[in-house]
Coordinates of C-alpha atoms in Angstrom, one line a residue:
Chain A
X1 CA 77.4 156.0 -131.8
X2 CA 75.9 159.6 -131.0
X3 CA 75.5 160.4 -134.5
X4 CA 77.9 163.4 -134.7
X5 CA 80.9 163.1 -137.2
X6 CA 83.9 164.9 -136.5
X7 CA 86.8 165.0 -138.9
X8 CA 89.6 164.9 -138.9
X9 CA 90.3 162.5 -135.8
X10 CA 93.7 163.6 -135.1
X11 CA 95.4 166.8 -136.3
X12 CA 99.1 167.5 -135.8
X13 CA 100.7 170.9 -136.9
X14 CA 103.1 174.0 -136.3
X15 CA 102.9 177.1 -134.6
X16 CA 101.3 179.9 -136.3
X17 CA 99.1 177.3 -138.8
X18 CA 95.9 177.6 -139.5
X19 CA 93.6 174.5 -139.6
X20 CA 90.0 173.6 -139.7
X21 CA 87.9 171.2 -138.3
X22 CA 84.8 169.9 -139.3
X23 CA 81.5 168.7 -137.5
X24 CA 78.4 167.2 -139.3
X25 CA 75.4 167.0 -136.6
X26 CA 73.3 164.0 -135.6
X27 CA 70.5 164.3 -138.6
X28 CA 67.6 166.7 -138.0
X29 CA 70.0 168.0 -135.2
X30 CA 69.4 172.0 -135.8
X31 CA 72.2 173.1 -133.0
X32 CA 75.6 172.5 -133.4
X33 CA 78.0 173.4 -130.5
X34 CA 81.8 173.7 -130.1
X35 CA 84.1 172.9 -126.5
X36 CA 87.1 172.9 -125.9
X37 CA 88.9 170.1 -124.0
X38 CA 92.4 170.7 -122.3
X39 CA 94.9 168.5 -120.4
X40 CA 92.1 166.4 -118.7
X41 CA 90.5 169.5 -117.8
X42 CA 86.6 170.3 -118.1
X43 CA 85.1 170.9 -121.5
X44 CA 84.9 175.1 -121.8
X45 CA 82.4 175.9 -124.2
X46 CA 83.6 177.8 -127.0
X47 CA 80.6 179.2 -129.6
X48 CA 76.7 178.0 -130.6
X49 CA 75.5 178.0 -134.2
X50 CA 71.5 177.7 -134.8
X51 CA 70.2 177.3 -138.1
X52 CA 73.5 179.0 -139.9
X53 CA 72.9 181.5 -137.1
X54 CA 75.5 181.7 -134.4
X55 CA 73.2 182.2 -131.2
X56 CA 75.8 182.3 -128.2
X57 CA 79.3 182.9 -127.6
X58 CA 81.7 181.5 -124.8
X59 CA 85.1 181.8 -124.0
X60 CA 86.5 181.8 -127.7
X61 CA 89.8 183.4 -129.0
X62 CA 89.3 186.2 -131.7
X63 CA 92.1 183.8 -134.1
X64 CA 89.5 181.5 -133.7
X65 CA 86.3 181.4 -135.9
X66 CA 83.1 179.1 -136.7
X67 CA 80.3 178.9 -138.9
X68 CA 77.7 176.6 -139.8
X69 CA 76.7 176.3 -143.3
X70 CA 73.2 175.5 -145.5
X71 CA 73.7 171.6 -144.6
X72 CA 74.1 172.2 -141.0
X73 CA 77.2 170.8 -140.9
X74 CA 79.7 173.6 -138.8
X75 CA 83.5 173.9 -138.9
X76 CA 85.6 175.7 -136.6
X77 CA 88.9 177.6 -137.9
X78 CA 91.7 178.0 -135.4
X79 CA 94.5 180.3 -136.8
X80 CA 97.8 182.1 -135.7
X81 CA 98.6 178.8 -133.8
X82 CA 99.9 178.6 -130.3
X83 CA 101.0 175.5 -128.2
X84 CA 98.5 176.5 -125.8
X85 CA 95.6 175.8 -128.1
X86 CA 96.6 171.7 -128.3
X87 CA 93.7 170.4 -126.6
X88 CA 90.3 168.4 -127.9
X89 CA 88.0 169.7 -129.8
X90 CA 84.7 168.8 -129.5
X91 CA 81.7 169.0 -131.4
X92 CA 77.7 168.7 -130.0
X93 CA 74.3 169.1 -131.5
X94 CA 70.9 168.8 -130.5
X95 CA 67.3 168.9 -131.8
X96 CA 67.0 172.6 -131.2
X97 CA 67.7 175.7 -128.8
X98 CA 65.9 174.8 -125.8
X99 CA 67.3 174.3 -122.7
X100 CA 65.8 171.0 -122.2
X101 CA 67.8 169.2 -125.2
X102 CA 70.0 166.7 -124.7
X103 CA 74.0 167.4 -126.2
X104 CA 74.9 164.7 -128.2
X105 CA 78.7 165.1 -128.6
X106 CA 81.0 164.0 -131.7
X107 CA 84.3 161.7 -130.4
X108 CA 86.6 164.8 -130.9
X109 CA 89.6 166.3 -132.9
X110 CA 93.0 166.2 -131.1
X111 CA 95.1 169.1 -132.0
X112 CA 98.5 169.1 -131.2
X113 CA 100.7 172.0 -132.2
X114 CA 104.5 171.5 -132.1
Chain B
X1 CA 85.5 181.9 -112.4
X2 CA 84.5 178.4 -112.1
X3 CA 80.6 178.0 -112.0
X4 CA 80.4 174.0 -111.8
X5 CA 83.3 172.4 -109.6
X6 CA 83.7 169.0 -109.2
X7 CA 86.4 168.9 -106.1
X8 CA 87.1 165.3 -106.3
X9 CA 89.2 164.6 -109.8
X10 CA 89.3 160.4 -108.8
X11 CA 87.4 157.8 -107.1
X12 CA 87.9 154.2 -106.6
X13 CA 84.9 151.9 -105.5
X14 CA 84.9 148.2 -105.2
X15 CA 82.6 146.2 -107.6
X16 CA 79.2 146.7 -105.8
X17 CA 79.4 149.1 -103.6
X18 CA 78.2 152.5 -104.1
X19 CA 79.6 155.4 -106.6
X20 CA 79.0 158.9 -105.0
X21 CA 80.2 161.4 -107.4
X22 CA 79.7 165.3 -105.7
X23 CA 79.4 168.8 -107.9
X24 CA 78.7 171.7 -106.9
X25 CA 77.7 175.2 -108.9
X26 CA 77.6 178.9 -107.6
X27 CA 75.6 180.1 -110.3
X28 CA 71.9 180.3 -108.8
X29 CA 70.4 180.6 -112.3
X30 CA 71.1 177.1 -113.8
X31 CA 68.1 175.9 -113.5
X32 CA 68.9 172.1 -115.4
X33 CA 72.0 169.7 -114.8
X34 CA 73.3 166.8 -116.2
X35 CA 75.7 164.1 -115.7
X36 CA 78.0 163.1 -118.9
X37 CA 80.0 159.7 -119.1
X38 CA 83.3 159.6 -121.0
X39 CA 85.3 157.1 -122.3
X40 CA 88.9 157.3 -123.5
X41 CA 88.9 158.5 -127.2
X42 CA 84.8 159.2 -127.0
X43 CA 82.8 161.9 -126.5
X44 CA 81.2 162.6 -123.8
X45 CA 77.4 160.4 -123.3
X46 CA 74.9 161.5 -121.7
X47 CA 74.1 159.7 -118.6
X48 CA 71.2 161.2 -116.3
X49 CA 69.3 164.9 -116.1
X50 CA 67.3 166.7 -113.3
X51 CA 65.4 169.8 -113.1
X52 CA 65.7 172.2 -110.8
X53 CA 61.9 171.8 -109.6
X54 CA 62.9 168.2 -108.1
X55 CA 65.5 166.9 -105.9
X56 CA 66.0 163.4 -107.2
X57 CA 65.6 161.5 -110.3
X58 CA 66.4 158.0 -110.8
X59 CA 67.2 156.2 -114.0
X60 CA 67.9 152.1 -113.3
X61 CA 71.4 151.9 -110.8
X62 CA 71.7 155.6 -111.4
X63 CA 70.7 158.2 -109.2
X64 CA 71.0 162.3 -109.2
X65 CA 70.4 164.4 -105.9
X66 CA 69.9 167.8 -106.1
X67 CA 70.0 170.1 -103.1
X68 CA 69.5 173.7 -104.4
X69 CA 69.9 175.8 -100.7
X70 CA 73.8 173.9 -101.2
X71 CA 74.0 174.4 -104.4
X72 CA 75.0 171.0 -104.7
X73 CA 74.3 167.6 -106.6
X74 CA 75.5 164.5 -106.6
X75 CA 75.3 160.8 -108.9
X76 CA 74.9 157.8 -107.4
X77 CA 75.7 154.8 -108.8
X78 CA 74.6 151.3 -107.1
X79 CA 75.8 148.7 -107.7
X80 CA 78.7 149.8 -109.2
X81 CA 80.2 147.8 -111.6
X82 CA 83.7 147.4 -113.5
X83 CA 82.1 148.9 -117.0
X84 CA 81.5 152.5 -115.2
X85 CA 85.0 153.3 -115.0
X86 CA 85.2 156.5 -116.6
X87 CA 85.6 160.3 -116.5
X88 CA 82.1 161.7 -115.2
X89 CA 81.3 165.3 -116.2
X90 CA 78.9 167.3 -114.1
X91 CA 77.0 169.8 -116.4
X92 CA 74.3 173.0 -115.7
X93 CA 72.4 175.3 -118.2
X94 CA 70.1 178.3 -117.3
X95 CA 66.6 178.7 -119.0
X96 CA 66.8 182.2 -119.3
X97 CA 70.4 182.3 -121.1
X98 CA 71.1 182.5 -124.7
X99 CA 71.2 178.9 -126.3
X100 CA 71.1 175.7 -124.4
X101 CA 75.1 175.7 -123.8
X102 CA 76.3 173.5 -121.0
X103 CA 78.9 174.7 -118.2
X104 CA 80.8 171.7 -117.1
X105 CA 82.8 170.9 -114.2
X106 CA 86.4 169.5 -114.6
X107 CA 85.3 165.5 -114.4
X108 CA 85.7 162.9 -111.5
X109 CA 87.9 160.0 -112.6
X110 CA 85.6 156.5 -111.5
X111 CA 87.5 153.6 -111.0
X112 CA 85.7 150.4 -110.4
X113 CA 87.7 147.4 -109.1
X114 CA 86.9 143.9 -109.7

């Protein structure tokens, strides 16, 4: 168990939906992470959240959004639906923003969009 | 533009013979990689590290090579044994970039046969 809780586990909705998935970081864990896991592909990072603060940016679509609130926990809001964006979701944190930390990664959100 | 490429997307080993997983990277700034584990429906684990100021680290049957002139690394596992079958992600951060986000390579399948 790395410690990360993602919810929910599985996710199934329409085109055009919005939906919102929720990560709650190992404890103490300052860093929370988001990726982005398609068709046995590799994990493409999406968007880095520090302390509330987002601190780096990756490949992420402008219908998709992420924050990380007061209680560290982070969720990441994926609007204006396509099928494209069925894929897993996945969640990381570490201790803090250093290069050397470890990722400890949540088991994931499947979203599938019908 | 894929920084991290893992060219092989399955292996199959016999039970005690040597895993040799391969990655390479084109970015000459990551300066720290890492090698994830995956198991159906987890997230990804983390398995073994290495700095870009050595060229091999060791961590019980596991083994990472890094050749920086190639641009390459590589995880060996001896003896292999049926419990390693899984997806194995190939990872890479820069120092000097914002965050501590990982670029990953698209995963080698490892298949261990009794």
């Amino acid at each position: 168990d790395s410690g990360v809780t993602q919810t929910p586990k599985h996710l199934i909705t329409a085109t055009g939906q919005r939906v919102t998935l929720r990560c709650s970081p190992r404890s103490g864990d300052l860093s929370v992470y988001w990726y982005q896991q398609s068709l046995d592909q590799g994990l493409q990072f999406l968007i880095q959240y520090y302390n509330g603060e987002e601190r780096a940016k990756g490949n992420i679509l402008e219908r998709f959004s992420a924050q990380q609130f007061p209680d560290l926990h982070s969720e990441l809001n994926l609007s204006s639906l396509e099928l494209g964006d069925s894929a897993l979701y996945f969640c990381a944190s570490s201790a803090s923003q250093g290069t050397r930390n470890t990722l400890h990664f949540g088991n994931g959100t499947r979203l599938t969009v019908t | 533009d894929q920084q991290v490429k893992q060219n092989s997307p399955s292996l199959s080993v016999q039970e005690g013979r040597i895993s040799i997983l391969n990655c390479d990277y084109t970015n000459s700034m990551f300066d720290y990689f890492l090698w994830y584990k995956k198991y159906p429906a987890e997230g990804p684990t983390f398995l073994i590290s290495i700095s870009s100021i050595k060229d091999k680290n060791e961590d019980g049957r596991f083994t990472v090579f890094l050749n920086k002139s190639a641009k390459h690394l590589s995880l060996h596992i001896v003896p292999s044994q049926p419990g390693d079958s899984a997806v194995y992600f190939c990872a890479a951060s820069a120092s000097l970039s914002a965050g501590n986000m990982l670029t990953f390579g698209g995963g080698t399948r490892l298949m261990v046969k009794p």
